[in-house]
Amino acid sequence: MIEATSCGGVVIFRGKILVLYKNYKNKYEGWVLPKGTVEPGEDYKETALREVKEETGVSASIIKYIGKSQYSFNTPQDMVEKDVHWYLMMADSYYSKPQREEYFIDSGYYKFYEAYHLLKFSNEKQILEKAYNEYLDLKKSNLWGNKKYF
């Protein structure tokens, strides 16, 4: 068994959530949140920001840590147990550009309920829900977008 760690972000701009559409040789298709593997010497925040930037072209700011999701999958060689650490992030525009080299063919910002129903994986839906509730709480307290908060 292989253990792997990734980090990613729930990126929000003006109440809308950034999601990516991946199509890998028609075997893997679906909407996902941006995330990727931790590189040697990187901390989790650095990984999350780098992966969001690489996969979507978005320079986001981390607002807070949201939590961890876990899942496993099989490769021809072995079974992989993956931990993903998630951060609530804020973008400064609606700009995004999907990373073609990683088979992302579309990206965009969607309202919560649209993004929720687009997402392919239930663990990402749970993280989205948690992140969006945090976002609403911060917004209610006038802390969303307040640089002093993060």
Backbone as CSV, one residue per row, in Angstrom:
resi,resn,N_x,N_y,N_z,CA_x,CA_y,CA_z,C_x,C_y,C_z
1,MET,0.837,-1.191,0.000,0.000,0.000,0.000,0.884,1.258,0.000
2,ILE,0.489,2.219,-0.791,1.200,3.491,-0.877,0.375,4.559,-0.174
3,GLU,1.042,5.376,0.654,0.353,6.497,1.288,0.765,7.775,0.567
4,ALA,-0.219,8.605,0.223,0.064,9.837,-0.508,-0.673,10.995,0.158
5,THR,-0.098,12.191,0.042,-0.725,13.384,0.612,-0.838,14.451,-0.464
6,SER,-2.033,15.018,-0.563,-2.280,16.133,-1.474,-2.877,17.281,-0.691
7,CYS,-2.865,18.467,-1.302,-3.494,19.640,-0.704,-4.230,20.388,-1.803
8,GLY,-5.319,21.043,-1.405,-6.096,21.764,-2.397,-6.884,22.893,-1.781
9,GLY,-7.668,23.533,-2.644,-8.408,24.689,-2.174,-9.833,24.762,-2.672
10,VAL,-10.681,25.291,-1.802,-12.026,25.699,-2.193,-11.893,27.205,-2.394
11,VAL,-11.806,27.601,-3.670,-11.526,28.991,-4.027,-12.839,29.719,-4.302
12,ILE,-13.037,30.846,-3.604,-14.286,31.595,-3.739,-13.999,33.023,-4.196
13,PHE,-14.793,33.493,-5.144,-14.758,34.894,-5.551,-16.195,35.372,-5.699
14,ARG,-16.523,36.438,-4.954,-17.877,36.999,-4.950,-18.954,35.924,-4.766
15,GLY,-18.694,35.010,-3.851,-19.688,34.002,-3.498,-19.738,32.790,-4.413
16,LYS,-18.916,32.790,-5.455,-18.925,31.650,-6.386,-17.666,30.811,-6.210
17,ILE,-17.802,29.516,-6.514,-16.747,28.546,-6.243,-16.089,28.091,-7.535
18,LEU,-14.764,28.005,-7.500,-13.974,27.589,-8.655,-13.918,26.066,-8.743
19,VAL,-14.336,25.523,-9.889,-14.228,24.079,-10.125,-13.594,23.837,-11.496
20,LEU,-13.038,22.631,-11.657,-12.336,22.233,-12.878,-12.991,21.001,-13.489
21,TYR,-12.979,20.926,-14.807,-13.483,19.726,-15.488,-12.301,18.966,-16.055
22,LYS,-12.182,17.704,-15.653,-11.066,16.873,-16.093,-11.577,15.782,-17.028
23,ASN,-10.853,15.577,-18.115,-11.187,14.499,-19.040,-9.888,13.828,-19.446
24,TYR,-9.626,12.666,-18.845,-8.401,11.932,-19.126,-8.735,10.705,-19.967
25,LYS,-8.454,10.777,-21.255,-8.680,9.654,-22.184,-10.073,9.045,-22.049
26,ASN,-11.054,9.880,-21.723,-12.441,9.466,-21.518,-12.633,8.405,-20.430
27,LYS,-11.572,8.064,-19.701,-11.700,7.104,-18.597,-12.094,7.844,-17.333
28,TYR,-11.511,9.031,-17.191,-11.790,9.806,-15.988,-12.383,11.126,-16.450
29,GLU,-13.626,11.325,-16.110,-14.291,12.562,-16.489,-15.054,13.100,-15.302
30,GLY,-14.996,14.407,-15.112,-15.830,14.985,-14.073,-15.287,16.280,-13.524
31,TRP,-16.139,16.980,-12.790,-15.793,18.249,-12.144,-15.151,17.976,-10.791
32,VAL,-14.053,18.677,-10.514,-13.294,18.483,-9.277,-12.833,19.831,-8.730
33,LEU,-12.390,19.810,-7.487,-11.744,20.967,-6.874,-10.243,20.873,-7.168
34,PRO,-9.542,22.010,-7.267,-8.106,21.948,-7.538,-7.328,21.402,-6.343
35,LYS,-6.437,20.450,-6.648,-5.601,19.850,-5.597,-4.437,19.118,-6.251
36,GLY,-3.406,18.833,-5.447,-2.279,18.084,-5.984,-1.326,17.647,-4.893
37,THR,-0.301,16.937,-5.326,0.634,16.266,-4.430,1.652,17.215,-3.802
38,VAL,1.924,16.974,-2.528,2.935,17.728,-1.788,4.316,17.358,-2.338
39,GLU,5.107,18.381,-2.650,6.470,18.150,-3.125,7.442,18.243,-1.961
40,PRO,8.612,17.584,-2.077,9.592,17.615,-0.982,9.928,19.048,-0.567
41,GLY,9.928,19.288,0.751,10.285,20.605,1.283,9.135,21.602,1.337
42,GLU,7.972,21.207,0.840,6.818,22.120,0.840,5.960,21.890,2.067
43,ASP,5.398,22.960,2.618,4.383,22.734,3.642,3.023,22.680,2.949
44,TYR,2.002,22.289,3.686,0.687,22.043,3.082,0.090,23.297,2.446
45,LYS,0.276,24.444,3.104,-0.255,25.700,2.551,0.403,26.019,1.213
46,GLU,1.727,25.860,1.153,2.457,26.118,-0.101,1.952,25.216,-1.215
47,THR,1.761,23.934,-0.891,1.269,22.986,-1.890,-0.103,23.402,-2.395
48,ALA,-0.999,23.738,-1.474,-2.363,24.097,-1.857,-2.353,25.320,-2.786
49,LEU,-1.585,26.345,-2.434,-1.517,27.555,-3.258,-0.880,27.263,-4.618
50,ARG,0.193,26.472,-4.632,0.873,26.136,-5.891,-0.044,25.339,-6.808
51,GLU,-0.736,24.350,-6.253,-1.609,23.508,-7.074,-2.776,24.305,-7.648
52,VAL,-3.367,25.178,-6.845,-4.458,26.026,-7.349,-3.936,26.875,-8.504
53,LYS,-2.744,27.459,-8.322,-2.141,28.310,-9.361,-1.853,27.491,-10.631
54,GLU,-1.248,26.302,-10.463,-0.895,25.479,-11.629,-2.131,24.993,-12.384
55,GLU,-3.108,24.501,-11.640,-4.267,23.875,-12.294,-5.280,24.871,-12.834
56,THR,-5.330,26.072,-12.241,-6.381,27.026,-12.633,-5.858,28.393,-13.086
57,GLY,-4.575,28.671,-12.857,-4.031,29.980,-13.175,-4.407,31.048,-12.160
58,VAL,-5.059,30.664,-11.078,-5.558,31.623,-10.085,-4.546,31.804,-8.947
59,SER,-4.214,33.060,-8.654,-3.402,33.387,-7.473,-4.386,33.646,-6.338
60,ALA,-4.533,32.681,-5.473,-5.509,32.793,-4.386,-4.810,33.095,-3.070
61,SER,-5.582,33.520,-2.080,-5.077,33.732,-0.714,-5.762,32.724,0.189
62,ILE,-4.987,32.129,1.080,-5.579,31.187,2.035,-6.274,31.971,3.134
63,ILE,-7.513,31.591,3.409,-8.270,32.194,4.499,-8.144,31.326,5.743
64,LYS,-8.413,30.031,5.598,-8.250,29.138,6.740,-8.262,27.673,6.314
65,TYR,-7.743,26.825,7.206,-7.733,25.376,6.982,-9.146,24.843,7.193
66,ILE,-9.601,23.985,6.283,-10.969,23.473,6.351,-11.022,22.057,6.928
67,GLY,-10.044,21.250,6.570,-10.062,19.874,7.060,-9.436,18.929,6.051
68,LYS,-9.601,17.642,6.347,-8.936,16.608,5.571,-9.974,15.632,5.032
69,SER,-9.765,15.215,3.791,-10.588,14.114,3.265,-9.646,12.953,2.968
70,GLN,-10.210,11.761,2.957,-9.398,10.572,2.706,-10.122,9.664,1.727
71,TYR,-9.346,9.063,0.851,-9.922,8.066,-0.055,-8.813,7.137,-0.532
72,SER,-9.188,6.053,-1.154,-8.188,5.130,-1.695,-8.588,4.741,-3.106
73,PHE,-7.585,4.364,-3.880,-7.833,3.898,-5.241,-6.738,2.904,-5.617
74,ASN,-7.015,2.112,-6.618,-6.055,1.103,-7.061,-5.339,1.561,-8.323
75,THR,-4.037,1.278,-8.356,-3.257,1.455,-9.572,-2.865,0.038,-10.004
76,PRO,-2.342,-0.124,-11.215,-1.937,-1.487,-11.610,-0.914,-2.101,-10.639
77,GLN,-0.107,-1.247,-10.000,0.947,-1.743,-9.109,0.495,-1.951,-7.672
78,ASP,-0.405,-1.116,-7.184,-0.656,-1.104,-5.746,-1.960,-0.380,-5.422
79,MET,-2.288,-0.361,-4.129,-3.419,0.440,-3.682,-2.857,1.723,-3.060
80,VAL,-3.490,2.859,-3.355,-3.036,4.147,-2.835,-4.052,4.663,-1.830
81,GLU,-3.565,4.986,-0.625,-4.375,5.632,0.419,-4.009,7.102,0.380
82,LYS,-4.969,7.970,0.105,-4.657,9.379,-0.049,-5.346,10.240,0.998
83,ASP,-4.561,11.146,1.598,-5.083,12.200,2.483,-5.027,13.497,1.697
84,VAL,-6.105,14.272,1.737,-6.107,15.582,1.087,-6.448,16.642,2.129
85,HIS,-5.550,17.611,2.275,-5.759,18.729,3.203,-6.322,19.901,2.417
86,TRP,-7.432,20.449,2.901,-8.166,21.482,2.166,-8.129,22.834,2.860
87,TYR,-8.051,23.888,2.059,-8.050,25.261,2.564,-9.154,26.067,1.885
88,LEU,-9.780,26.924,2.669,-10.709,27.903,2.114,-9.839,29.032,1.579
89,MET,-10.069,29.415,0.323,-9.250,30.434,-0.331,-10.119,31.494,-0.973
90,MET,-9.494,32.660,-1.163,-10.178,33.762,-1.821,-9.394,34.138,-3.073
91,ALA,-10.104,34.294,-4.194,-9.488,34.766,-5.430,-9.744,36.259,-5.550
92,ASP,-8.999,36.935,-6.438,-9.222,38.366,-6.601,-9.901,38.708,-7.934
93,SER,-10.294,37.687,-8.689,-11.049,37.931,-9.934,-11.706,36.625,-10.385
94,TYR,-12.513,36.717,-11.437,-13.149,35.522,-12.007,-12.235,34.805,-12.998
95,TYR,-11.019,35.302,-13.168,-10.117,34.695,-14.142,-9.772,33.258,-13.747
96,SER,-9.757,32.361,-14.717,-9.188,31.024,-14.512,-8.840,30.448,-15.883
97,LYS,-7.825,29.594,-15.879,-7.368,28.974,-17.123,-6.994,27.530,-16.787
98,PRO,-7.777,26.561,-17.268,-7.499,25.165,-16.918,-6.154,24.677,-17.472
99,GLN,-5.457,23.882,-16.674,-4.147,23.344,-17.056,-4.327,22.154,-18.000
100,ARG,-4.126,22.368,-19.278,-4.330,21.325,-20.302,-3.421,20.112,-20.089
101,GLU,-2.181,20.347,-19.636,-1.229,19.237,-19.455,-1.741,18.225,-18.436
102,GLU,-2.599,18.676,-17.533,-3.162,17.760,-16.534,-4.574,17.314,-16.915
103,TYR,-4.925,17.511,-18.176,-6.209,17.063,-18.741,-7.413,17.831,-18.226
104,PHE,-7.179,19.049,-17.739,-8.310,19.900,-17.369,-8.745,20.637,-18.625
105,ILE,-10.010,20.498,-18.993,-10.468,21.106,-20.243,-11.411,22.278,-20.016
106,ASP,-11.840,22.484,-18.768,-12.700,23.624,-18.483,-12.540,24.004,-17.020
107,SER,-12.827,25.276,-16.733,-12.829,25.737,-15.344,-13.756,26.936,-15.279
108,GLY,-14.269,27.183,-14.089,-15.139,28.335,-13.932,-15.653,28.451,-12.516
109,TYR,-16.279,29.600,-12.266,-16.861,29.883,-10.954,-18.366,29.653,-11.018
110,TYR,-18.879,28.908,-10.040,-20.298,28.550,-10.016,-20.906,28.855,-8.656
111,LYS,-22.212,29.105,-8.659,-22.932,29.270,-7.400,-22.798,27.974,-6.599
112,PHE,-22.954,28.093,-5.268,-22.745,26.931,-4.404,-23.519,25.704,-4.869
113,TYR,-24.828,25.840,-5.060,-25.623,24.641,-5.381,-25.231,24.069,-6.749
114,GLU,-24.797,24.930,-7.683,-24.347,24.428,-8.992,-23.049,23.639,-8.829
115,ALA,-22.081,24.234,-8.122,-20.794,23.575,-7.903,-20.995,22.252,-7.159
116,TYR,-21.861,22.273,-6.149,-22.132,21.070,-5.354,-22.627,19.934,-6.248
117,HIS,-23.559,20.240,-7.143,-24.116,19.192,-8.007,-23.186,18.807,-9.147
118,LEU,-22.295,19.711,-9.536,-21.313,19.389,-10.573,-20.245,18.426,-10.064
119,LEU,-19.820,18.614,-8.795,-18.697,17.822,-8.277,-18.975,16.324,-8.352
120,LYS,-17.939,15.597,-8.763,-18.061,14.163,-9.003,-17.989,13.336,-7.715
121,PHE,-17.158,13.773,-6.767,-16.877,12.939,-5.595,-17.563,13.450,-4.334
122,SER,-18.143,12.530,-3.562,-18.880,12.917,-2.354,-17.962,13.545,-1.312
123,ASN,-16.701,13.096,-1.217,-15.805,13.698,-0.220,-15.505,15.157,-0.575
124,GLU,-15.461,15.488,-1.870,-15.248,16.880,-2.265,-16.517,17.698,-2.021
125,LYS,-17.689,17.082,-2.177,-18.948,17.778,-1.883,-18.995,18.142,-0.397
126,GLN,-18.557,17.216,0.472,-18.553,17.475,1.919,-17.615,18.630,2.263
127,ILE,-16.429,18.640,1.657,-15.462,19.716,1.898,-16.015,21.043,1.388
128,LEU,-16.651,21.018,0.220,-17.248,22.230,-0.337,-18.292,22.796,0.623
129,GLU,-19.130,21.919,1.139,-20.190,22.352,2.065,-19.590,23.002,3.314
130,LYS,-18.563,22.353,3.876,-17.902,22.868,5.074,-17.259,24.230,4.778
131,ALA,-16.553,24.322,3.654,-15.869,25.567,3.281,-16.876,26.689,3.034
132,TYR,-17.964,26.359,2.365,-18.945,27.385,2.037,-19.638,27.908,3.299
133,ASN,-19.895,27.024,4.248,-20.483,27.455,5.526,-19.517,28.369,6.280
134,GLU,-18.215,28.061,6.238,-17.201,28.928,6.846,-17.222,30.295,6.164
135,TYR,-17.295,30.274,4.844,-17.340,31.507,4.057,-18.548,32.356,4.476
136,LEU,-19.723,31.725,4.589,-20.931,32.456,4.974,-20.801,33.049,6.378
137,ASP,-20.206,32.277,7.300,-19.997,32.778,8.669,-19.065,33.994,8.666
138,LEU,-17.978,33.913,7.912,-17.024,35.032,7.844,-17.683,36.252,7.210
139,LYS,-18.487,36.013,6.185,-19.166,37.099,5.488,-20.153,37.794,6.439
140,LYS,-20.894,36.981,7.198,-21.857,37.509,8.163,-21.168,38.389,9.210
141,SER,-19.948,37.997,9.591,-19.186,38.752,10.597,-18.355,39.869,9.975
142,ASN,-18.550,40.104,8.683,-17.759,41.105,7.944,-16.258,40.834,8.000
143,LEU,-15.888,39.556,8.079,-14.460,39.199,8.112,-13.976,38.696,6.756
144,TRP,-14.866,38.322,5.855,-14.451,37.828,4.538,-13.780,38.980,3.777
145,GLY,-12.566,38.717,3.295,-11.866,39.739,2.528,-11.127,40.735,3.400
146,ASN,-11.223,40.556,4.713,-10.538,41.443,5.647,-9.109,40.917,5.842
147,LYS,-8.138,41.636,5.333,-6.725,41.178,5.370,-6.253,40.918,6.794
148,LYS,-6.821,41.623,7.771,-6.398,41.416,9.156,-6.781,40.017,9.647
149,TYR,-7.821,39.441,9.053,-8.282,38.139,9.518,-7.274,37.039,9.203
150,PHE,-6.660,37.113,8.040,-5.688,36.073,7.661,-4.377,36.724,7.338
